[in-house]
XYZ file of C-alpha atoms in Angstrom:
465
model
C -33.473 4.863 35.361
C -33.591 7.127 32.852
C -30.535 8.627 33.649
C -28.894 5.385 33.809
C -30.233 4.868 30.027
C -28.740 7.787 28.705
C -25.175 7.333 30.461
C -25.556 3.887 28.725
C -27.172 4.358 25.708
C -27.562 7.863 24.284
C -24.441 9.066 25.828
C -22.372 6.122 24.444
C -23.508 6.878 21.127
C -22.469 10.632 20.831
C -18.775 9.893 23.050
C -16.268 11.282 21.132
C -13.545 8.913 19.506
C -10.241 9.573 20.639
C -8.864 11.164 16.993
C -10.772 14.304 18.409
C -9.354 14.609 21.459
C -6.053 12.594 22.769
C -3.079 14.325 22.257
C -1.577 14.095 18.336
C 2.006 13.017 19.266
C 0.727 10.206 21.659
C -2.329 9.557 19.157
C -0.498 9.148 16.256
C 2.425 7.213 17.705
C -0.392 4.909 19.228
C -2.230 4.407 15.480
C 0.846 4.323 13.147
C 3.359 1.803 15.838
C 0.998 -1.281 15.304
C 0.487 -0.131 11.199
C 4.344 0.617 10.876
C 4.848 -2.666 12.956
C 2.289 -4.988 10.449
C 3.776 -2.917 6.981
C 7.364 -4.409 8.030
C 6.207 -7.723 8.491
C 4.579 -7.669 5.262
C 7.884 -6.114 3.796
C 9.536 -9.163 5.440
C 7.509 -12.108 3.834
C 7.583 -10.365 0.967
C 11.179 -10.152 0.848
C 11.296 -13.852 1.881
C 8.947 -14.724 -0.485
C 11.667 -13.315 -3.352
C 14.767 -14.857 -1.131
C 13.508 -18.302 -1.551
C 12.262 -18.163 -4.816
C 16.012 -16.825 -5.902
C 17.289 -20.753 -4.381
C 15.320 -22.453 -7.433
C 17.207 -19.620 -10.196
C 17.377 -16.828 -10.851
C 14.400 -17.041 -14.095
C 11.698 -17.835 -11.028
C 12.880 -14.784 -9.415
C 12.883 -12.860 -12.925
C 9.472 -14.384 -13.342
C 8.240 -13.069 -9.532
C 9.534 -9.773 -11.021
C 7.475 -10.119 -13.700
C 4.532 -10.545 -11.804
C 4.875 -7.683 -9.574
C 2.649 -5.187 -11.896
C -0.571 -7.409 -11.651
C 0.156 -8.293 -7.820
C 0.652 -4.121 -7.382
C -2.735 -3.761 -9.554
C -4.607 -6.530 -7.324
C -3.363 -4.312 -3.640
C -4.115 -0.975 -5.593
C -7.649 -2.108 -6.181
C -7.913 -3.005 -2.569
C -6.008 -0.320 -0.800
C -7.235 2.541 -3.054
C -10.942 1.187 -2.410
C -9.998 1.346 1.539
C -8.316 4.573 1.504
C -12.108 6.024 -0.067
C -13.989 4.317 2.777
C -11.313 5.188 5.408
C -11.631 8.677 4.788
C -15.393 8.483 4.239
C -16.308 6.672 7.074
C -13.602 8.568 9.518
C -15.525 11.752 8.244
C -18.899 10.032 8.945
C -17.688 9.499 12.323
C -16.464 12.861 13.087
C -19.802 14.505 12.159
C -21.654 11.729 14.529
C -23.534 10.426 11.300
C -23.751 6.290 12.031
C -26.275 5.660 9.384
C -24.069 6.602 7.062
C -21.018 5.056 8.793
C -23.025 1.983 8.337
C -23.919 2.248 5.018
C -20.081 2.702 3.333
C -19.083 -0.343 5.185
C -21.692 -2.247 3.635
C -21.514 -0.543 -0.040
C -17.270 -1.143 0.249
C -18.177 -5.635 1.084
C -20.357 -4.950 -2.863
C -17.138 -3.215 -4.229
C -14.715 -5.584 -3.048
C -16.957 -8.545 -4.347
C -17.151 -6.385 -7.947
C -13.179 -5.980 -7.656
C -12.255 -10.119 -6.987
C -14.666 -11.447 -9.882
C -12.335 -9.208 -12.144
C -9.217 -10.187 -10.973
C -10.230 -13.829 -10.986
C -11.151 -13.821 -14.567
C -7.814 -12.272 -15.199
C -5.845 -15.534 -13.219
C -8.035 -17.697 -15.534
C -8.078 -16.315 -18.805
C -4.903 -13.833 -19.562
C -2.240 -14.578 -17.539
C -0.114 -16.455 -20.057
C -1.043 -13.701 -22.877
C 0.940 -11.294 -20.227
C 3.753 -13.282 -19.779
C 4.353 -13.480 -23.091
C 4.031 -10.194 -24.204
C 7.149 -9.306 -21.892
C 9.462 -12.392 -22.714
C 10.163 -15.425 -25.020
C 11.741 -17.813 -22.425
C 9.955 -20.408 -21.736
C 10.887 -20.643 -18.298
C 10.075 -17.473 -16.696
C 6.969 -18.243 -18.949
C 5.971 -21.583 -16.869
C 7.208 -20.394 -14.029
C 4.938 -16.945 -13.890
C 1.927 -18.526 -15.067
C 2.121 -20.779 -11.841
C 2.503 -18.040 -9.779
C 0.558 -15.546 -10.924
C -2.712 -17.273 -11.986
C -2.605 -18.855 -8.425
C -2.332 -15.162 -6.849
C -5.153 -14.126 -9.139
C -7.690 -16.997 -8.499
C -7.172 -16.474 -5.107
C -7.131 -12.838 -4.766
C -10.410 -12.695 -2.307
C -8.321 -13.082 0.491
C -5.838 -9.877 -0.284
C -9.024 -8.110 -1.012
C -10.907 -8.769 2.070
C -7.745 -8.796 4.167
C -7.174 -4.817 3.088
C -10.974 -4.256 3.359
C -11.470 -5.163 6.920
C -8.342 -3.332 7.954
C -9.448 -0.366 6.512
C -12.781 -0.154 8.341
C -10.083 -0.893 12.016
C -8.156 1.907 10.908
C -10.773 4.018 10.077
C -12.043 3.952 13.554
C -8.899 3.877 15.162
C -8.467 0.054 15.692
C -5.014 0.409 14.574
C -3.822 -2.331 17.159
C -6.379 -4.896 15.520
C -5.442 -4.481 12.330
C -1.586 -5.086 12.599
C -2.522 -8.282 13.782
C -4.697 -9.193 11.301
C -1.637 -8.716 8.915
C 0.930 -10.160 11.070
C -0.812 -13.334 11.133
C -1.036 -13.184 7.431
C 2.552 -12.909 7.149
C 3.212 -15.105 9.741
C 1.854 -17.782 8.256
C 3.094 -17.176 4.573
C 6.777 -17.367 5.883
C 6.049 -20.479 7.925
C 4.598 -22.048 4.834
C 6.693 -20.521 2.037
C 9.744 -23.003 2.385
C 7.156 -26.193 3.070
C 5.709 -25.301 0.236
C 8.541 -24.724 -2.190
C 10.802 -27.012 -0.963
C 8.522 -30.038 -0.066
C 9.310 -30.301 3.405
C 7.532 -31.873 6.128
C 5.804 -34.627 3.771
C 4.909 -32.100 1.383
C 4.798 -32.023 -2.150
C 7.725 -29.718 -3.611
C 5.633 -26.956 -5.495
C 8.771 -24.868 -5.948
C 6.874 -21.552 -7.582
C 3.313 -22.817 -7.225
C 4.266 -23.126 -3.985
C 5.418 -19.527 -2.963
C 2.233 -18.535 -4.501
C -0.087 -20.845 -2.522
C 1.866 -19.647 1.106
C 0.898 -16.240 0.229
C -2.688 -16.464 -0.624
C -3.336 -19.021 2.076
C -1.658 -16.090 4.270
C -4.113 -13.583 3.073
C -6.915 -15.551 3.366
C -6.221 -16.465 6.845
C -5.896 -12.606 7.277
C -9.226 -11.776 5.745
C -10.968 -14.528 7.949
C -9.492 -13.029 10.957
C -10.131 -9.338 10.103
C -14.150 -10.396 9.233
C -14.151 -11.579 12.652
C -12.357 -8.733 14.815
C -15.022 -6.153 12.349
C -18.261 -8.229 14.193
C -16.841 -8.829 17.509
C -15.121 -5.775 18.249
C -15.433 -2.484 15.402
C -18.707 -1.453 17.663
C -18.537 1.952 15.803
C -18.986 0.002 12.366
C -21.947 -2.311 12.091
C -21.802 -4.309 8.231
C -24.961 -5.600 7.254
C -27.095 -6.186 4.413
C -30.563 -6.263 5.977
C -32.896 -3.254 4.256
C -29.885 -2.851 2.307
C -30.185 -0.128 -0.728
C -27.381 0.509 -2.962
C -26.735 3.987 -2.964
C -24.362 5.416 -6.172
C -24.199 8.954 -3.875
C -22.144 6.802 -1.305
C -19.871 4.870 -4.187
C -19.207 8.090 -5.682
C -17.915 9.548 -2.263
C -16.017 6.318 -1.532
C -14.172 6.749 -5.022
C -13.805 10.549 -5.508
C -11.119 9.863 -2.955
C -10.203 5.682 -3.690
C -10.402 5.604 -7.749
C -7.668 7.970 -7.773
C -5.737 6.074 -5.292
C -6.465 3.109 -7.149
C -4.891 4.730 -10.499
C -2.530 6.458 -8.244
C -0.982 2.735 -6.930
C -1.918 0.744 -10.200
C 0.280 3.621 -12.099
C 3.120 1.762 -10.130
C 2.186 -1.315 -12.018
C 2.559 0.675 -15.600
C 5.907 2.211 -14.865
C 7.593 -1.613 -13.443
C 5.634 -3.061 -16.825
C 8.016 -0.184 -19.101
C 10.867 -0.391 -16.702
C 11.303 -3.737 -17.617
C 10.876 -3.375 -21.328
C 13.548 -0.874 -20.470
C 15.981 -2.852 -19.025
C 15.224 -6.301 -20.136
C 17.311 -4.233 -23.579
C 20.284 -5.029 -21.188
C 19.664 -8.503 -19.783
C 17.425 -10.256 -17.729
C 19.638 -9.571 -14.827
C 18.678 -6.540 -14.526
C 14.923 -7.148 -14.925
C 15.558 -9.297 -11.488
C 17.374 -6.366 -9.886
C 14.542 -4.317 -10.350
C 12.148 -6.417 -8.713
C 14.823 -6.815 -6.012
C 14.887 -3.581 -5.547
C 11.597 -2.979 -5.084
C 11.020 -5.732 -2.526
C 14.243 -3.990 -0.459
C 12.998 -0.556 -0.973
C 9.693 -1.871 0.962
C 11.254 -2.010 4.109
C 11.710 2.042 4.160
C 8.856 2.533 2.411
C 6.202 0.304 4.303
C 6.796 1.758 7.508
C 6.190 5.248 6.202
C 3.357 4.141 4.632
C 2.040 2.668 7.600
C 2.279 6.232 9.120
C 0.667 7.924 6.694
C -2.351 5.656 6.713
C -2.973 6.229 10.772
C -2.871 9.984 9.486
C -5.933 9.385 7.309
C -8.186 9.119 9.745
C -7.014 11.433 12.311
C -6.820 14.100 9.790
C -10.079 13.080 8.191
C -11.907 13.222 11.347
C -10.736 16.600 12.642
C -11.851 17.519 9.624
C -14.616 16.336 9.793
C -15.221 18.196 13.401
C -13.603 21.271 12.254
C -10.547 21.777 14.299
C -7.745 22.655 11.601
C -5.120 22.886 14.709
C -5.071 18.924 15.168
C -4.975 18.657 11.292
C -1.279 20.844 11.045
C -0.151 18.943 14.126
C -0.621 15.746 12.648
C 0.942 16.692 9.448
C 4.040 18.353 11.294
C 4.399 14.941 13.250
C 3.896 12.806 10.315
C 6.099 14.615 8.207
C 9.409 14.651 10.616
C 9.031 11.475 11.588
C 8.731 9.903 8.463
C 12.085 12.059 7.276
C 13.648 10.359 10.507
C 13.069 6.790 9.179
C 13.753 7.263 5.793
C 17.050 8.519 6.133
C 18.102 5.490 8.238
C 17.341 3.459 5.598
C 18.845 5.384 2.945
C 22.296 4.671 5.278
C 21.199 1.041 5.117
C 21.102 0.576 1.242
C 24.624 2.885 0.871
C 26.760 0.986 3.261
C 25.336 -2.952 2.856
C 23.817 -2.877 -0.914
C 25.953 -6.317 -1.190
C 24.695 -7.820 1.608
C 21.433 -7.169 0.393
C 21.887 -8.484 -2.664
C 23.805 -11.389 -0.902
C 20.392 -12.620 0.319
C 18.970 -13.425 -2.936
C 22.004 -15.621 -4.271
C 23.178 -12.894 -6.186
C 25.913 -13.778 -9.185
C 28.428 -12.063 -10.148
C 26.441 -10.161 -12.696
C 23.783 -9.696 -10.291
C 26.486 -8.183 -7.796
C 28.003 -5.798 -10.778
C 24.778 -4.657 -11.783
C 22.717 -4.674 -8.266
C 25.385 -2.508 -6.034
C 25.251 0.306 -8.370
C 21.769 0.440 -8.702
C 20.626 0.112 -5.280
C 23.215 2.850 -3.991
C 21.848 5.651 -6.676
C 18.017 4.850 -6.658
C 18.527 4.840 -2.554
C 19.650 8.629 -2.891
C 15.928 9.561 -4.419
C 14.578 8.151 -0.760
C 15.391 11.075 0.750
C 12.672 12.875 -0.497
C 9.573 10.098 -0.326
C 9.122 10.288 3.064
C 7.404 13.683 3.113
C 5.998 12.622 -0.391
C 4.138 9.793 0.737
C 2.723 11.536 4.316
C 1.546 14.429 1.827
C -0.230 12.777 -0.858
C -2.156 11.029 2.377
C -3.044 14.222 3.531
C -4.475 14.976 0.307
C -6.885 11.895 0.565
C -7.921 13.021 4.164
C -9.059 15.933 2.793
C -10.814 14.684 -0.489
C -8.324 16.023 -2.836
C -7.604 12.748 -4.048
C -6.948 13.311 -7.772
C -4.181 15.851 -6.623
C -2.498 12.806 -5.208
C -3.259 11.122 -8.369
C -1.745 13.704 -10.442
C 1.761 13.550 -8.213
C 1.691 9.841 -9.004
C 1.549 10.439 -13.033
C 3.852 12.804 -12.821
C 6.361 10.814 -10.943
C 6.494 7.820 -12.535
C 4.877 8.368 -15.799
C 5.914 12.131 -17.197
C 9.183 11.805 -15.847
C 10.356 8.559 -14.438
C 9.745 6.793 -18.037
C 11.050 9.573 -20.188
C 13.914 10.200 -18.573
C 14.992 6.752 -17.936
C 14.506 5.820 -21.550
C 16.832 9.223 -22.709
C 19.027 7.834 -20.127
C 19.107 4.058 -21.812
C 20.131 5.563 -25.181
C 23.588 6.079 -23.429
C 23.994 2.409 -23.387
C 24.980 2.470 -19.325
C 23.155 0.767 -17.797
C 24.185 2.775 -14.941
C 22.919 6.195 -16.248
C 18.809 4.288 -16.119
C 18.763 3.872 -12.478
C 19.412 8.057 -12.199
C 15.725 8.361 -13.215
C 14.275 7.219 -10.136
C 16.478 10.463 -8.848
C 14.928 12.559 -10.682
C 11.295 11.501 -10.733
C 11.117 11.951 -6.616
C 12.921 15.306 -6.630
C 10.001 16.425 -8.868
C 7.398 14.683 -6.724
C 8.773 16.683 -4.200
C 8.597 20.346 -5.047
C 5.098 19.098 -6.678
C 3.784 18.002 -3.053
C 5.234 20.989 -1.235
C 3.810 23.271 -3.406
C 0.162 21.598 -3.072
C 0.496 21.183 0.473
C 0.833 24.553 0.694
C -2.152 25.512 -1.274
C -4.358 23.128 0.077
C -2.823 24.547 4.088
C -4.179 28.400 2.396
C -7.378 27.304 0.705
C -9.142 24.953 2.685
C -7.742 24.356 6.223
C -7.140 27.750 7.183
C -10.826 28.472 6.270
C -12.301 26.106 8.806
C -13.138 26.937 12.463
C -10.411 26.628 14.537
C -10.990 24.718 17.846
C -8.368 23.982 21.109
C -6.337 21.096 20.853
């Protein structure tokens, strides 16, 4: 009997997950498929969120541009909180420690609650003060404080969504949390021309209603992803009974997530300046820019995807000391996400006006979009290995280096040089910046990676694969 016990109890408890064990290639093509998978699908509805919009004019879609920096805040808050309790809780895991496992679950639910009441004071209070501090029209005015206020007041379900992925992911779930996203998206494409368009007996929202597909989406997403955490994330057990807050166990979570979260919300400075940039040519090109950045998604989502099933593999090894599995995974991560990027780089080159096609570009829109989505394509070629880096960075705990690459990129050089560029008066000569700002990211990365390699994995003991 007691034998029986301890192959069914004890034993269970102390069985080693399969990020210290199962081969890297197979593991990490196993974890990062169903992520790559879900981040093109949400690149998709995305893009098909902008694609429908474009139908009612081209102001909504200027105004969906517009709203892009507080949408990017809203997922940096989430995904930079989840990145902090992905690595935590993968490390937790690796060193056998459930308690605390347990414990940064439960302290990221408190965060995420902080994080929403913020946001939704935002979507009450501010959201035409923003919109007018980037534009006069009244238009893009109306039409962004319909969207945006909706996406704010509603922002618990992106929140919770991202938060209940994150604790999949982080013990390996990978499977279960592309579905929680593909339903999301799923259900935001089904609903996004019902909603805008007033079909099926609906009310035609136009805007309003792009905004209410997604959030219902995400909130269908979160819903789902609450449920998969208590029915089948065993390793992870959420609860608030004899609950203490613990500030040791926020600080952990955000030594690695706060600079995330500046790291992704600096995204939402640069597109705010960009278009304060370019809105000195026309609003055209305000429109390609947030265009361009729902296109670019398609290359960058699936890399991203990657790099977040390389979190926890390379936080856990870490965890359990085996620095072999940690340089595998990077190796892997870092060719294969070179592999996709430059397929999409082809993409953009040889069918920029078919691209552009799908959003019922003008003729302006053609002039301006080909140009720019053919010479900000060219910086690609160096994100791939960018983005896999700066996540193995946050495996490690070295988040603030990854924050530092992010400044650097689109702050200290992106803005700079893209606003000596717009003194030219081409319009043309602006979208080189992006060009420059990833070359620079690169070398940065490289350089770090190889520090970090020297310093701190080298140094720790060294187990078979």
């Amino acid at each position: 009997m007691l034998i029986n016990y301890l192959k069914g109890g004890f034993m269970s408890e102390i069985k080693e997950n399969k990020m210290g064990y199962e081969p890297i290639k197979k593991l990490l093509l196993k974890m990062s498929i169903p992520l790559m998978f879900s981040m093109l699908i949400s690149s998709v509805y995305n893009v098909v969120d902008s694609i429908f919009v474009s139908r009612i004019s081209e102001d909504a879609l200027t105004a969906l541009s517009m709203s892009f920096p507080i949408q990017n805040l809203t997922i940096a808050v989430a995904v930079g909180t989840g990145v902090g309790v992905n690595s935590l809780v993968s490390r937790y895991l690796g060193m056998k420690k459930k308690d605390k496992v347990n414990s940064s679950a439960s302290h990221a639910i408190i965060l995420y609650i902080l994080s929403y009441i913020i946001f939704a004071l935002f979507g009450f209070f501010l959201v035409d003060l923003y919109f007018k501090s980037q534009t006069s029209s009244e238009i893009i005015i109306k039409y962004g404080n319909e969207y945006l206020s909706t996406i704010c007041i509603f922002s618990f379900g992106i929140l919770f969504q991202v938060a209940f992925e994150k604790l999949l992911q982080s013990t390996g779930k990978t499977l279960q949390s592309m579905v929680i996203q593909i339903t999301g998206a799923l259900l935001n494409l089904i609903l996004d021309p019902i909603m805008i368009f007033g079909l099926f007996g609906f009310p035609e929202m136009g805007v309003k209603g792009a905004a209410i597909a997604t959030v219902f989406g995400q909130i269908t997403g979160g819903v789902i992803g609450l449920i998969m955490n208590i029915k089948i994330n065993k390793e992870i057990k959420i609860g608030f009974k004899d609950f203490k807050f613990d500030f040791s166990i926020v600080k952990k979570i955000y030594e690695v997530g706060f600079p995330s979260i500046i790291m992704l919300s600096i995204g939402s400075i640069m597109v705010f300046f960009m278009n304060k940039i370019l809105i000195t040519f026309s609003l055209t090109a305000v429109a390609i820019l947030g265009v361009l950045f729902k296109l670019q998604s398609f290359c960058f989502m699936p890399i991203i995807g990657l790099s977040n099933a390389m979190v926890p593999i390379i936080a856990y090894n870490y965890g359990a000391r085996n620095k072999e599995r940690i340089r595998s995974t990077i190796k892997i991560g870092n060719t294969s996400a070179t592999i996709i990027i430059f397929i999409g780089v082809l993409i953009f080159q040889f069918f920029a006006k078919d691209l552009l096609i799908l959003f019922n570009a003008s003729d302006e829109m053609l002039k301006i979009g080909i140009t720019a989505l053919k010479t900000v394509s060219l910086s690609y070629l160096f994100v791939g290995v960018s983005i896999c880096t700066v996540s193995v960075f946050q495996a490690l705990g070295n988040g603030f280096i990854a924050l530092f690459e992010s400044i650097l990129r689109q702050l200290i050089v992106l803005l700079p040089v893209s606003y000596i560029l717009s003194l030219s008066g081409n319009l043309n000569y602006v979208w080189w910046g992006f060009f420059i700002a990833e070359l620079a990211s690169f070398v940065f990365v490289l350089f770090f990676l190889k520090k970090i390699d020297k310093e701190k994995i080298e140094n720790i003991e060294n187990k078979n694969l």
